[in-house]
Each structure stands twice: as structure tokens, then as C-alpha cells.
XYZ file of C-alpha atoms in Angstrom:
746
model
C 0.000 0.000 0.000
C 1.288 3.431 -0.945
C 0.241 5.936 1.706
C -0.519 9.581 1.124
C -0.574 11.866 4.139
C -3.371 14.404 4.237
C -1.131 17.009 5.761
C 1.508 17.003 3.024
C 2.621 20.433 1.840
C 5.153 21.360 -0.791
C 7.397 24.360 -0.286
C 8.113 26.849 -3.050
C 11.722 25.683 -3.346
C 10.551 22.075 -3.578
C 8.114 23.065 -6.275
C 10.798 24.703 -8.354
C 13.149 21.743 -7.994
C 10.522 19.023 -8.491
C 8.426 20.726 -11.141
C 11.127 22.182 -13.338
C 10.495 25.040 -15.734
C 6.723 24.507 -15.975
C 5.955 24.992 -12.302
C 8.603 27.678 -12.123
C 6.503 29.589 -14.630
C 3.467 29.298 -12.366
C 5.461 30.726 -9.460
C 6.746 33.562 -11.626
C 3.293 34.352 -12.981
C 1.758 34.351 -9.517
C 4.022 37.212 -8.376
C 3.993 39.062 -11.707
C 1.585 41.999 -11.334
C -0.727 42.245 -14.308
C -4.077 43.886 -14.968
C -6.578 43.122 -17.696
C -9.001 45.404 -19.480
C -12.592 44.402 -20.244
C -13.175 43.305 -23.844
C -16.962 43.369 -23.820
C -17.978 44.698 -27.274
C -20.199 47.793 -27.406
C -22.994 48.617 -29.828
C -24.117 52.157 -30.651
C -25.643 53.822 -27.603
C -24.180 51.401 -25.072
C -21.916 52.418 -22.192
C -19.395 50.048 -20.604
C -19.396 49.937 -16.807
C -17.113 46.957 -16.183
C -16.218 43.534 -17.542
C -19.661 42.175 -16.697
C -21.995 45.038 -17.537
C -23.031 47.549 -20.161
C -26.145 49.730 -20.217
C -27.763 51.166 -23.319
C -29.410 54.540 -23.713
C -32.620 52.542 -24.218
C -32.239 51.236 -20.662
C -31.294 47.675 -21.628
C -28.931 46.159 -19.057
C -26.663 43.594 -20.741
C -24.766 41.155 -18.551
C -21.754 39.223 -19.855
C -21.821 35.596 -18.689
C -18.470 33.733 -18.714
C -20.059 30.302 -18.249
C -21.524 28.001 -20.906
C -25.303 27.699 -20.984
C -26.211 24.053 -21.529
C -29.597 23.994 -19.896
C -28.565 24.562 -16.290
C -29.730 28.203 -16.265
C -26.546 30.273 -15.923
C -27.905 32.756 -18.478
C -30.534 33.544 -15.840
C -28.957 32.947 -12.425
C -25.774 34.949 -13.049
C -27.527 38.018 -14.563
C -30.021 37.815 -11.690
C -27.216 38.240 -9.157
C -25.912 41.380 -10.864
C -29.378 42.790 -11.577
C -30.342 42.339 -7.927
C -27.334 44.321 -6.734
C -27.832 46.935 -9.460
C -31.529 47.461 -8.751
C -32.495 46.697 -12.337
C -35.881 45.944 -13.874
C -35.750 42.249 -14.870
C -37.760 43.029 -18.008
C -34.859 45.121 -19.312
C -32.060 42.602 -18.573
C -30.295 40.900 -21.485
C -27.404 38.461 -21.609
C -24.509 37.693 -23.921
C -21.600 35.239 -23.695
C -18.371 36.734 -22.419
C -15.328 36.630 -24.658
C -12.085 34.970 -23.602
C -10.405 37.122 -20.987
C -8.402 36.313 -17.826
C -10.923 38.445 -15.938
C -13.419 35.602 -16.356
C -11.181 32.720 -15.273
C -12.719 30.155 -12.949
C -10.021 28.842 -10.564
C -12.707 27.165 -8.445
C -13.832 25.241 -11.523
C -10.305 23.969 -12.101
C -9.913 22.806 -8.492
C -13.380 21.253 -8.390
C -13.247 19.494 -11.744
C -9.915 17.804 -11.029
C -10.872 17.022 -7.401
C -7.661 18.232 -5.766
C -5.144 16.773 -8.215
C -3.221 20.045 -8.173
C -3.298 20.533 -4.397
C 0.486 20.160 -4.318
C 0.531 23.754 -5.555
C -0.338 26.446 -3.011
C -3.738 28.038 -3.654
C -2.378 31.464 -4.751
C -0.252 29.780 -7.403
C -3.188 27.741 -8.706
C -5.424 30.798 -8.851
C -2.750 32.933 -10.462
C -2.081 30.351 -13.156
C -5.798 29.887 -13.886
C -6.280 33.614 -14.368
C -3.180 34.256 -16.426
C -4.002 31.266 -18.623
C -7.620 32.407 -19.023
C -8.942 29.032 -17.846
C -12.638 29.558 -18.391
C -14.337 26.369 -17.262
C -17.991 25.532 -16.779
C -17.639 22.515 -14.524
C -18.203 21.097 -11.071
C -21.387 23.053 -10.271
C -19.262 26.153 -9.654
C -20.963 28.889 -11.690
C -22.828 30.617 -8.848
C -20.192 29.793 -6.248
C -17.374 31.215 -8.380
C -19.092 34.279 -9.811
C -21.575 35.471 -7.194
C -19.035 37.768 -5.515
C -17.618 39.421 -8.680
C -21.109 39.854 -10.148
C -22.352 41.482 -6.949
C -19.342 43.781 -6.973
C -19.977 44.638 -10.630
C -23.628 45.420 -9.946
C -22.802 47.446 -6.851
C -20.154 49.470 -8.699
C -22.591 50.369 -11.471
C -25.288 51.253 -8.928
C -22.929 53.668 -7.180
C -21.952 55.305 -10.492
C -25.597 55.712 -11.513
C -26.418 57.208 -8.117
C -23.502 59.630 -8.471
C -24.680 60.748 -11.916
C -28.237 61.217 -10.650
C -27.077 63.007 -7.510
C -25.157 65.483 -9.635
C -28.331 66.389 -11.520
C -30.335 66.711 -8.332
C -27.518 68.445 -6.447
C -27.667 66.005 -3.529
C -25.238 63.562 -1.957
C -25.000 60.265 -3.832
C -25.363 58.277 -0.625
C -28.882 59.695 -0.350
C -29.825 58.121 -3.693
C -30.875 54.554 -4.409
C -31.832 52.340 -7.329
C -34.890 50.186 -7.878
C -36.762 48.794 -10.870
C -34.342 50.320 -13.388
C -34.461 53.836 -11.906
C -32.146 55.936 -9.785
C -34.266 57.484 -7.046
C -34.163 60.225 -4.434
C -37.443 60.681 -2.674
C -39.960 61.250 -5.469
C -37.254 62.035 -8.033
C -36.629 59.254 -10.581
C -34.298 58.884 -13.557
C -34.069 55.872 -15.830
C -30.764 54.025 -16.075
C -30.656 54.744 -19.806
C -30.743 58.499 -19.183
C -27.785 58.273 -16.823
C -25.630 55.559 -18.384
C -23.369 57.707 -20.584
C -22.661 60.186 -17.775
C -22.234 57.475 -15.134
C -19.852 55.121 -16.947
C -16.205 55.734 -16.179
C -16.810 57.580 -12.928
C -14.748 57.118 -9.770
C -15.677 54.553 -7.148
C -15.309 54.537 -3.373
C -13.153 51.862 -1.757
C -14.749 49.593 -0.740
C -17.825 49.671 -2.949
C -20.864 49.237 -0.684
C -23.334 46.453 -1.401
C -27.070 47.073 -1.249
C -28.529 47.019 2.204
C -31.653 45.197 3.286
C -35.038 46.429 2.156
C -36.513 47.342 -1.178
C -37.471 44.929 -3.901
C -34.826 42.245 -4.283
C -34.525 40.015 -7.332
C -32.317 37.432 -5.663
C -34.405 34.602 -4.262
C -37.246 35.091 -6.753
C -38.213 32.515 -9.383
C -37.769 34.952 -12.259
C -38.413 33.818 -15.865
C -35.427 32.334 -17.689
C -33.784 34.749 -20.129
C -32.885 31.947 -22.549
C -36.337 30.352 -22.630
C -38.200 32.560 -25.173
C -35.592 32.119 -27.921
C -35.418 28.376 -27.301
C -39.211 28.094 -27.439
C -39.674 30.078 -30.662
C -36.637 28.513 -32.355
C -34.639 31.716 -32.748
C -31.868 30.573 -30.381
C -28.669 29.734 -32.258
C -26.857 26.502 -31.456
C -23.603 25.393 -33.060
C -25.424 23.397 -35.721
C -27.321 26.512 -36.823
C -24.190 28.336 -38.011
C -24.152 29.060 -41.741
C -21.221 30.785 -43.480
C -20.697 31.726 -47.136
C -19.227 28.856 -49.176
C -19.529 26.505 -46.179
C -19.490 22.724 -46.602
C -20.537 19.943 -44.240
C -18.504 17.047 -42.887
C -19.250 13.735 -41.186
C -16.548 11.641 -39.573
C -15.690 8.018 -38.825
C -12.933 7.403 -36.261
C -10.653 4.491 -35.468
C -11.628 2.082 -32.680
C -10.093 2.658 -29.266
C -6.571 1.405 -28.698
C -3.740 1.135 -31.201
C -5.828 1.398 -34.384
C -5.166 3.060 -37.745
C -7.085 3.702 -40.927
C -6.221 1.148 -43.620
C -8.423 1.934 -46.599
C -11.545 3.666 -47.922
C -13.591 3.163 -51.099
C -13.387 6.607 -52.699
C -15.012 5.446 -55.946
C -18.149 4.282 -54.167
C -18.411 7.534 -52.203
C -18.070 9.600 -55.387
C -21.458 8.312 -56.546
C -23.276 9.891 -53.576
C -25.116 12.994 -54.719
C -23.669 16.122 -53.117
C -20.370 14.428 -52.237
C -17.392 16.806 -52.576
C -14.256 15.508 -50.900
C -12.634 12.954 -48.595
C -10.068 13.834 -45.923
C -8.101 11.079 -44.206
C -5.380 10.570 -41.644
C -4.332 7.674 -39.431
C -7.059 8.352 -36.860
C -10.152 9.189 -38.918
C -11.793 9.716 -42.270
C -14.143 12.598 -42.994
C -16.595 12.828 -45.886
C -17.354 16.362 -47.061
C -20.500 17.247 -48.975
C -22.929 20.049 -49.779
C -25.129 18.887 -46.888
C -24.575 16.716 -43.822
C -26.932 13.912 -44.834
C -24.968 13.394 -48.037
C -21.708 13.450 -46.079
C -22.981 10.814 -43.667
C -24.227 8.596 -46.522
C -20.849 8.979 -48.198
C -19.174 7.668 -45.029
C -21.140 4.439 -45.375
C -20.124 4.230 -49.021
C -16.474 4.796 -48.104
C -16.681 1.661 -45.921
C -13.511 2.585 -43.982
C -11.393 -0.285 -42.690
C -9.198 0.073 -39.612
C -6.476 -2.171 -38.260
C -6.029 -2.787 -34.535
C -2.642 -4.072 -33.429
C -2.918 -3.541 -29.680
C -4.870 -5.504 -27.055
C -8.512 -6.304 -27.758
C -10.860 -4.437 -25.433
C -14.164 -6.059 -24.483
C -16.356 -6.586 -21.428
C -14.254 -9.485 -20.200
C -10.969 -7.599 -20.530
C -12.365 -4.600 -18.646
C -13.681 -6.810 -15.835
C -10.362 -8.660 -15.642
C -8.346 -5.440 -15.388
C -10.582 -4.098 -12.624
C -10.407 -7.371 -10.677
C -6.624 -7.529 -10.991
C -6.273 -3.899 -9.926
C -8.365 -4.518 -6.816
C -6.027 -7.355 -5.809
C -2.937 -5.224 -6.343
C -1.474 -2.296 -4.456
C -3.566 0.820 -4.112
C -2.993 4.359 -2.935
C -4.554 5.533 0.305
C -6.389 8.728 -0.538
C -8.135 9.463 2.783
C -8.003 7.912 6.219
C -8.718 8.593 9.849
C -8.167 6.621 13.032
C -6.521 3.206 13.390
C -8.348 0.923 10.984
C -6.037 -2.055 11.590
C -6.883 -2.060 15.285
C -10.591 -1.613 14.558
C -10.596 -4.634 12.238
C -8.253 -6.893 14.234
C -9.929 -10.118 15.272
C -13.398 -8.750 14.522
C -16.202 -10.212 12.455
C -16.366 -8.047 9.343
C -19.160 -7.296 6.906
C -18.057 -7.214 3.259
C -19.750 -6.565 -0.070
C -18.544 -6.049 -3.636
C -20.158 -3.507 -5.971
C -19.681 -2.686 -9.647
C -20.494 0.216 -11.938
C -20.350 -0.009 -15.710
C -19.321 2.470 -18.374
C -21.872 5.272 -18.652
C -22.437 7.452 -21.713
C -23.235 11.158 -21.969
C -25.869 10.756 -24.705
C -26.532 14.491 -25.031
C -29.145 15.600 -27.568
C -26.556 17.713 -29.398
C -23.710 15.564 -30.678
C -20.142 16.826 -31.007
C -20.052 19.622 -33.557
C -17.955 22.613 -34.559
C -17.660 25.079 -37.433
C -14.363 26.566 -38.598
C -13.166 29.219 -41.022
C -9.459 29.762 -41.722
C -8.637 33.065 -43.437
C -5.153 34.552 -43.848
C -3.790 32.466 -40.993
C -6.639 33.398 -38.626
C -8.911 30.598 -37.419
C -12.486 31.246 -36.284
C -14.316 28.555 -34.348
C -18.011 28.290 -33.524
C -18.599 25.460 -31.085
C -20.421 24.370 -27.941
C -17.709 24.325 -25.310
C -17.375 24.312 -21.550
C -13.703 25.247 -21.876
C -13.240 27.812 -24.686
C -9.638 28.644 -23.798
C -8.613 24.989 -23.863
C -10.417 24.464 -27.182
C -8.583 27.464 -28.604
C -5.218 26.125 -27.452
C -5.892 22.656 -28.870
C -7.017 23.995 -32.263
C -3.996 26.289 -32.453
C -1.664 23.382 -31.658
C -3.337 21.209 -34.312
C -2.571 23.833 -36.982
C 0.758 24.991 -35.600
C -0.413 28.590 -35.174
C -0.453 30.869 -32.151
C -3.436 30.968 -29.801
C -3.743 34.656 -30.605
C -4.627 33.684 -34.172
C -7.686 31.700 -33.007
C -11.038 33.261 -32.152
C -13.627 31.125 -30.341
C -17.335 31.936 -30.441
C -18.992 29.909 -27.635
C -22.478 28.720 -28.560
C -25.494 27.535 -26.595
C -25.133 23.832 -25.819
C -27.868 21.251 -26.302
C -27.039 19.284 -23.186
C -23.520 18.264 -22.234
C -23.171 16.656 -18.796
C -19.394 17.169 -19.111
C -18.936 15.997 -22.706
C -18.227 19.493 -24.012
C -15.178 19.891 -21.835
C -13.529 17.871 -24.600
C -12.141 19.606 -27.683
C -11.492 16.780 -30.141
C -14.113 18.102 -32.576
C -12.424 21.530 -32.489
C -9.082 20.074 -33.582
C -10.722 17.935 -36.257
C -12.674 20.813 -37.792
C -9.575 23.036 -37.709
C -7.672 20.449 -39.766
C -10.600 20.152 -42.182
C -10.786 23.933 -42.677
C -7.070 24.020 -43.429
C -7.155 21.104 -45.877
C -10.361 22.140 -47.643
C -9.508 25.857 -47.734
C -13.125 26.799 -47.109
C -15.464 27.035 -44.103
C -16.650 23.677 -42.851
C -19.113 22.408 -40.274
C -18.327 19.042 -38.692
C -21.067 17.082 -36.943
C -20.709 13.660 -35.372
C -23.621 11.259 -35.799
C -25.247 9.833 -32.666
C -23.545 6.548 -33.452
C -20.146 8.226 -33.608
C -20.949 10.111 -30.411
C -21.608 6.831 -28.594
C -18.672 4.980 -30.135
C -16.168 7.715 -29.268
C -17.553 9.143 -26.065
C -15.294 9.914 -23.121
C -17.225 7.579 -20.862
C -17.897 7.715 -17.150
C -15.390 5.085 -16.008
C -16.359 1.662 -14.705
C -15.454 0.830 -11.127
C -15.213 -2.166 -8.841
C -15.404 -1.687 -5.067
C -14.815 -3.975 -2.120
C -16.497 -2.490 0.939
C -15.619 -3.744 4.434
C -16.926 -2.620 7.816
C -17.022 -3.629 11.448
C -20.153 -3.114 13.510
C -20.065 -2.623 17.262
C -22.435 -4.229 19.730
C -24.660 -1.155 19.698
C -24.868 -1.151 15.909
C -22.350 1.674 15.449
C -19.767 1.445 12.658
C -16.342 1.089 14.272
C -14.318 0.762 11.078
C -14.908 1.229 7.340
C -12.753 0.534 4.317
C -13.466 1.180 0.636
C -11.037 -0.290 -1.902
C -12.024 1.050 -5.322
C -10.559 -0.088 -8.625
C -11.167 2.470 -11.359
C -9.276 4.233 -14.146
C -7.270 7.317 -13.157
C -9.784 9.526 -14.932
C -8.718 12.732 -13.210
C -5.145 12.390 -14.429
C -6.316 11.256 -17.857
C -8.702 14.201 -18.123
C -6.101 16.715 -16.971
C -3.490 15.306 -19.341
C -5.906 15.500 -22.267
C -7.525 18.881 -21.597
C -4.323 20.604 -20.481
C -2.040 18.962 -23.053
C -0.692 22.306 -24.302
C -0.162 23.734 -20.793
C 3.446 22.966 -19.797
C 3.051 24.331 -16.302
C -0.080 22.313 -15.588
C 1.561 19.140 -16.870
C 4.587 19.727 -14.658
C 2.365 20.354 -11.638
C 0.473 17.137 -12.355
C 3.758 15.225 -12.514
C 4.712 16.225 -8.976
C 1.237 15.801 -7.471
C 0.713 13.085 -4.900
C 0.237 9.493 -6.024
C -3.244 8.195 -6.675
C -6.204 9.929 -8.260
C -8.608 11.743 -5.965
C -11.012 12.211 -8.876
C -11.398 8.432 -9.266
C -12.730 8.001 -5.698
C -14.313 11.418 -5.128
C -17.335 11.141 -2.856
C -16.166 7.871 -1.282
C -15.259 9.474 2.032
C -18.283 8.642 4.233
C -20.501 11.438 5.527
C -21.144 9.398 8.669
C -19.192 9.657 11.914
C -16.956 6.675 12.671
C -13.655 6.330 14.554
C -11.702 4.766 11.693
C -11.987 4.631 7.930
C -9.749 4.335 4.869
C -10.382 5.011 1.182
C -7.985 3.400 -1.300
C -7.748 3.894 -5.054
C -6.518 0.994 -7.192
C -5.664 2.373 -10.659
C -6.942 0.310 -13.593
C -5.912 0.887 -17.199
C -8.906 -0.519 -19.069
C -7.903 0.676 -22.556
C -10.999 2.860 -22.968
C -10.883 6.677 -22.829
C -12.800 8.083 -19.872
C -13.814 11.603 -18.977
C -16.023 13.787 -16.836
C -19.651 12.748 -16.570
C -22.281 14.610 -14.559
C -21.151 14.415 -10.893
C -18.049 12.411 -11.819
C -17.043 9.576 -9.495
C -19.694 10.628 -6.977
C -22.179 8.859 -9.264
C -20.709 5.472 -8.352
C -19.102 6.088 -4.949
C -22.461 7.258 -3.527
C -23.972 4.040 -4.908
C -21.310 1.982 -3.141
C -21.630 3.865 0.149
C -25.400 4.195 0.407
C -26.112 0.606 -0.629
C -23.517 -0.661 1.849
C -25.024 1.484 4.619
C -28.376 -0.168 3.948
C -26.769 -3.600 4.146
C -25.070 -2.676 7.426
C -28.376 -1.435 8.831
C -29.915 -4.809 7.966
C -27.066 -6.676 9.687
C -27.416 -4.409 12.729
C -31.186 -5.027 12.806
C -31.867 -1.289 12.616
C -34.292 0.597 10.401
C -32.316 2.260 7.564
C -33.362 5.876 8.175
C -32.683 5.755 11.927
C -29.385 4.006 11.267
C -28.262 6.875 9.029
C -29.434 9.729 11.222
C -27.896 8.107 14.286
C -24.458 8.193 12.668
C -24.571 11.719 11.230
C -23.437 13.259 14.479
C -23.708 17.033 14.205
C -24.571 17.182 10.493
C -27.935 18.851 11.032
C -28.400 19.885 7.400
C -28.131 16.370 5.985
C -30.211 14.963 8.852
C -32.948 17.470 8.045
C -32.877 16.433 4.394
C -33.322 12.797 5.421
C -36.165 13.466 7.830
C -37.904 15.780 5.340
C -37.729 13.264 2.477
C -38.968 10.498 4.774
C -41.856 12.594 6.052
C -42.979 13.790 2.615
C -42.584 10.330 1.114
C -44.472 8.485 3.840
C -41.462 6.371 4.797
C -42.562 2.956 6.043
C -39.170 1.887 7.334
C -38.036 0.153 4.174
C -39.722 -3.043 5.334
C -39.903 -6.041 3.029
C -42.563 -5.564 0.384
C -42.721 -1.772 0.763
C -40.639 -1.103 -2.337
C -39.156 1.961 -0.618
C -35.509 2.919 -0.450
C -33.674 5.954 0.859
C -30.218 7.446 0.283
C -28.404 10.716 0.891
C -25.282 12.552 -0.213
C -23.364 15.764 0.448
C -21.788 17.354 -2.606
C -20.163 20.703 -3.486
C -21.474 22.334 -0.295
C -25.035 21.082 -0.816
C -27.005 18.218 0.699
C -29.728 15.915 -0.608
C -31.812 12.965 0.527
C -33.852 10.873 -1.902
C -36.674 8.455 -1.191
C -37.573 6.165 -4.109
C -40.359 3.671 -4.661
C -39.656 0.970 -7.254
C -40.628 -2.526 -8.355
C -39.859 -5.090 -11.050
C -42.223 -5.452 -13.978
C -43.259 -8.884 -15.211
C -40.479 -8.831 -17.811
C -37.887 -8.198 -15.087
C -37.289 -4.556 -15.971
C -36.972 -1.918 -13.265
C -39.891 0.470 -12.831
C -39.538 3.554 -10.638
C -42.921 4.690 -9.320
C -42.124 7.713 -7.180
C -39.227 9.929 -6.164
C -39.153 12.385 -3.262
C -36.082 14.589 -2.806
C -35.256 17.060 -0.043
C -32.500 19.558 -0.858
C -30.459 22.023 1.171
C -28.225 23.940 -1.241
C -27.819 27.143 0.779
C -29.178 30.472 -0.456
C -31.123 30.048 -3.678
C -30.702 32.728 -6.329
C -33.639 31.393 -8.353
C -35.639 28.574 -6.690
C -37.257 27.461 -9.950
C -33.829 26.951 -11.519
C -32.801 24.855 -8.521
C -35.948 22.763 -8.782
C -35.424 22.280 -12.533
C -31.870 21.103 -12.006
C -32.828 18.717 -9.214
C -35.668 17.232 -11.263
C -33.425 16.936 -14.319
C -30.630 15.382 -12.254
C -33.005 12.842 -10.733
C -34.199 11.739 -14.176
C -30.631 11.710 -15.520
C -29.459 9.622 -12.569
C -32.465 7.323 -12.860
C -31.668 6.762 -16.541
C -28.118 5.795 -15.624
C -29.373 3.506 -12.848
C -31.536 1.442 -15.200
C -29.729 1.962 -18.536
C -27.619 4.625 -20.330
C -24.637 2.292 -20.307
C -22.614 0.418 -22.860
C -20.532 -2.684 -23.079
C -17.455 -3.161 -25.282
C -16.656 -5.696 -27.973
C -13.601 -5.738 -30.241
C -12.555 -2.212 -29.163
C -15.938 -0.717 -29.986
C -18.853 0.286 -27.768
C -21.848 -2.010 -28.189
C -24.363 0.869 -27.863
C -24.676 2.425 -31.318
C -28.010 4.271 -31.124
C -30.002 6.047 -28.431
C -32.460 3.169 -28.687
C -29.755 0.826 -27.359
C -29.590 2.706 -24.057
C -33.004 1.819 -22.578
C -33.549 5.459 -21.692
C -36.723 6.231 -19.720
C -39.536 7.743 -21.753
C -42.235 10.131 -20.639
C -44.476 7.206 -19.708
C -41.673 5.811 -17.508
C -41.122 9.035 -15.599
C -42.258 8.659 -11.994
C -44.104 11.142 -9.841
C -41.392 13.522 -8.563
C -41.575 15.756 -5.502
C -38.740 18.181 -4.729
C -38.680 20.037 -1.429
C -36.220 22.943 -1.200
C -35.196 23.556 2.405
C -34.674 27.269 3.194
C -31.126 28.112 4.208
C -28.964 31.195 4.614
C -25.742 29.268 4.091
C -23.590 30.213 1.108
C -24.865 28.765 -2.178
C -23.707 25.229 -2.906
C -23.553 23.330 -6.176
C -26.845 22.274 -7.730
C -26.568 21.008 -11.308
C -24.881 17.708 -10.334
C -26.356 17.320 -6.855
C -29.294 15.001 -7.593
C -27.372 12.438 -9.651
C -25.392 10.505 -6.980
C -28.196 9.676 -4.526
C -30.912 8.428 -6.878
C -29.247 5.151 -7.974
C -28.705 3.819 -4.420
C -32.214 4.928 -3.434
C -33.631 2.842 -6.301
C -31.347 -0.102 -5.467
C -32.440 0.022 -1.828
C -36.084 0.200 -2.955
C -35.630 -2.900 -5.124
C -34.153 -4.723 -2.132
C -37.271 -3.843 -0.152
C -39.516 -4.874 -3.051
C -37.863 -8.180 -3.999
C -35.671 -9.247 -1.096
C -32.691 -9.394 -3.477
C -29.746 -6.999 -3.356
C -28.511 -5.677 -6.710
C -24.927 -4.506 -6.452
C -24.202 -3.574 -10.075
C -24.930 -0.363 -12.013
C -26.981 -0.273 -14.106
C -29.499 -2.249 -12.062
C -30.112 -4.870 -14.747
C -28.890 -8.423 -15.130
C -26.215 -7.554 -17.664
C -25.086 -5.415 -20.576
C -24.938 -6.732 -24.131
């Protein structure tokens, strides 16, 4: 066993020696003073107040949002924060995507996405590098947590400037003025923002800038209408696939199987007979058919009948299972521990159970797509991306040009769940634009999207615990075999970042990402969490909630099994071990009360589970049964959520409901096997996704809280699968320990 101490720190000298030039650059950048100017474009009649805000003479308040909108509601929640502090009229608030700028970097997103992989670097160095590298990431449920403070400051600064401009006209002190509903006010005097914007912008600010006090109409906390909804409803919203450029052509792609595979041959003559077919582009890794429309390009791919050779190991279900089993028997890395587990386990009767989770797919509605135009050495990219700076760097590297020669236009995303952190489509379309010498739009088919996904990794866990005479857990060990997805993801996304690669090289052994969420929320004197790396030969990546989606399944199913061994009702067993965690205990008791918890007795078909995640807490009660054909049917879901202060309660409820359905889909399907280096799921129909008729009755209770906002968009995913599994145990008397909760995967 390789141990990793939780208290390890790395000094600056050690960083420079161990990390070489790359980490030395981070240290240098962190102490290099640098300021950045806003680059928010202005239209006629608009006045720039700061990097997040401009106000038009027509009174329209436009907020720049540096996070990708892929259905989670950031185009509403983030403007709502600023508008609340500004005192704006919500009917006059507009939104536009922010351009790449270090001012919009998200250091919290970097830390959260990679689950502490870069903790060897002191926090100021990590933050400094993220900002100077313009690491704009939409990941890890960090949008509100990362940008609430700067957006409030931006709104407050503009409010002060508007009050100063109004006060000058009224010949009063600016502190006596206020803003509300899009007006600056002083007693009965009122001036619209649009009348004051030009005079107010560029004024001087006090230090510190005061935030709005209590009182007045506040927008924060209201379920205001979504700003992106009208355009999505009437079809005027532009997604990446809607881009049309002069002289543009369309491309479809077929890629080599996973592993050591290369393109051998294509039938160009057969493809030439497809109407609309224009060109074929090949390299060792893929073949692209180019046509006057995408349907013709995709038909031409079939006609090309590409053949690939695979010289490396064959990857299939059996090989993946064998690698995981071997990894679990081998040495692991201790990621977290407390107490003396060896003493707790010595000579005691132990409870053990083994759990599995299969490969899970993203299966977003919008497949991978990107549009590129290369003109005079300047590359323009239109693409759905959660990491525009990383996509820019990858495309520049693919063409051998500078990042400054690449312009990225982030688009609305039709779902993502982490898939659009990847930038493979951006590099492919950049190469196509160069070779074709004309604008091109590349779109993967759903089959290609499933065959070449960056899957949620599979995992195998051996759980062991010791129960005391009073039913308390005295010791707990989780040994988890899983790919080192965090390191793989960091190496892939940050491939052009020398400093990040050097920092990764000196980070502690093991992969915290691979076992994130495995540390139990319950109080016990001794526990240990070990990661056993497994190289399965399949690319893996970030999937909504990451490893929490399987570690919560392992933990919450095992807790139910321990409660059964202890002869204790499952809800009481959990609450009794939470100690002082009042927020999670309240979630559990609320879900049980609303759901009519019957104790999980045999035949009830009820199961319960809970999880704490990104500063938020959730408990889920599920009711489920098996249909006559053996398929899993979920009848009812009740969730109680404490996510701190809620900017927009309806957005929270939408994300919880969506996460519950997403997690339910993954619990009963949405997975793939592997055969001969290819995924066996080729169409959405192969995934057994729940349909409208399969959707259970869902109740979501939002618990009021004044705690700081926690993460929401991923929160509901981890707890639903174990709740369903526990419900099936109560319904059938049989414990299912494998995700998805079916007998097997083809």
C-alpha cells in the first residue's frame, strides 16, 4: 500500500526543484503583477461599466456571462445576481456570452473538476495560473459559487456610479440616492438608467464599494423567468449546428476504434457516386466525408466503408472486468483515512460486499459539432464548449499557429453533462478547414458520439466494515478499482499547458477524482479510502457528478446492508451516525416525512439514500418494483435539498428534477458494453432510456437556508441510484450490487 498523508505540503523551493520550468513559470506568474481590461464589445448607444456590464441609452442592461449555458440556467442565475445588486428591472435585462479574458477565469472550476489533483501547488499559485491562462471552465457546479461575488461587486459598482450621476443632476449627496426597478431614485425624483448611463460610466468609485442594504425589492431569491427560454421556445436561439457561413461545406466523420488502431483503406469510388459528395479527408485516426449537406456526407461515409487495423490488445467486457479485478487485488494508494483501521478490524467479524459500476455514456441531444473558417492564418471557431480557452489552445496546436490567431465563439449547448469539456471536434474541424480551404461544419452522428464518447469510467469496489455491539460502525474501508480519470482528463484537456503538466507530474500518487465522494458522511472512529488504478484501454472523462455517481452508490447501498445486519431501520441508522450534520439529517427526515417512509420493510418497495456534494445536501426516497419482464420500474421519487441560499428557486428545482431523471436513466440503462474495441451501444435506442411514460411522480422540497450557495446542477445524480437499489431490495428481497441495475449489458 502506498500511503498519502493528508497534511503534506510542498514548499516553493521544492516546487521549483521538483516541477522544473513549468511549475517555475506558475510561481513567476503568480508574483507578476498584471491587470486586464474588459473586452466586452459595445454597440451604438451602449456604455461600458465593467467587464460584466453595459447599459444602453434605451435602458437595456446587458450582462456578460463567462459560463456556458447548456440547460442549467446560468444565463438567468448569473444576470439575476448582478441585476439584484444593481436594482435593475428584470424586463430590461439581457445576456450575452463573455469573450475569452483572464478576468473571467474560474479557478474554483479547475480545483473542483480535477478534485484536488493540483493541491500540491499552493492556492495562490493555482489561482494565479488559472487567471493568467484564461482558464474559463464551466464545470463542477461552480458557476454561482465562483461568480456570485464578482457579479455582486460589478452590480454594486454600477449602482454607485448611476447614483452619483443622478445626484449630480439633483444636487444632492450620492449616498442619499438609491436604485430600484431600473431607476435611480431620491425621494420622489426618478431617472431611468438609460438616461444616466453615458454620464455614469467611467466615474470614480469609493473603496470599498458598498453592497445594497436590506429592504426594497430584491430580485435574488425570486423565481424569475429564464432569459434563454423565449428564444429556445420560438426557435430563434442559435446553437452550433445553426451556423451558416458563405461557401460553407458539411462534414461527417468516422474514427478508429479505441486502442492502437489506424485507418487502412476507404472506397473513394463508391463515395463519389453519392449525390452532393465533394471531398474525402483522411489521416491515421479518422476519415471525414465532405458534402454540400450533412446527410450526403454521412451517406458517403457508409459508401467509403472505412477499414481500420487494430494491433494492440482487444478491449471487451471481459478484458475490462479482468483489469478491474486484478487492480483490486494489487497495491492501491490511500487517498483518505482517519483513526486506526487495523486495530478496529483486528480479530473482529467483518461485513463485506462487492459492488460494480459499468461504463456510462453522456448521450446528449446535441452531438459533437464545430464550425471553422481559416482566413489569412486566422482561425475562427463556432462550437459548444465548456472550456473555450482549452479548445482554442488545442485547435492552435493542431494547426501549428499561435493561440492569438484563433477566435472562439462559444455557442449555446444542447445538453452536455461534461462531454463538451472535450475539444477533439475543435481540432478535427480546424484540420478540415485548413485542408479544404473553405469554411466547414463538422457534426458527429449519434452513433459516432456513442462509439467515441469519453465515458464515465467503470469501477469495482470492495467495501468492508465492522459493527459494534450497539450497531455503530467502528471501522470502514473502501477499496475502489477504477481508471485514473482525473489524471487522464487533466493530461488530455491541459495537453498544451506545460506548467499544468509539470504540476500534475509532482502531485501526490493516486487519483482523488477516481474516488471522489467515497469518504463517508457518517461519523466513525476509523476509515480508509484506497484507489486501485486500472488501465482498461478505454478513454474516460467527466460525466455529470463524476465519481460521486458510483461512490455514492457503493456507500449508500452498503449502509443499507449494514443497517440490515445491525437489525436497525435504515433511516434511523443513518441519522444516528450523522453526528452534528444537522443539514443532511434534516434532508433525510424531510424526504422520509414527505414520502411516507414505512421503514423500508420487506414488500414496501421503498428505499432511501443521501449525499453531500459541493457544499449542498440531498436525501432521496424512491419507490420501485420489477415489472413482469424483469425490468426496473420507478414509481415515485421524493427529494429534499439544502443547497444554501437560492438565487432562483425554480432553476434549482429544474436542475434537481433533471438530475433525478438523468441519474435514474443511468441507474436502469444509459450504459454500454465493449466488444472488439468498440462500444456495443450504437443508437439512443440501445440505451433503454426512460420515456415520458416511464417518468415517476417527482416531488422536490427545497429547504430554506442562509448558508452560502452550494452546487446544484450535479447534486441530484449521486443519490438516486442507491435509493432505487435500496427500494428494489425492499420490493424483492434481493440486493442488486451492479450499475446499471439490470442483469447484464450486451
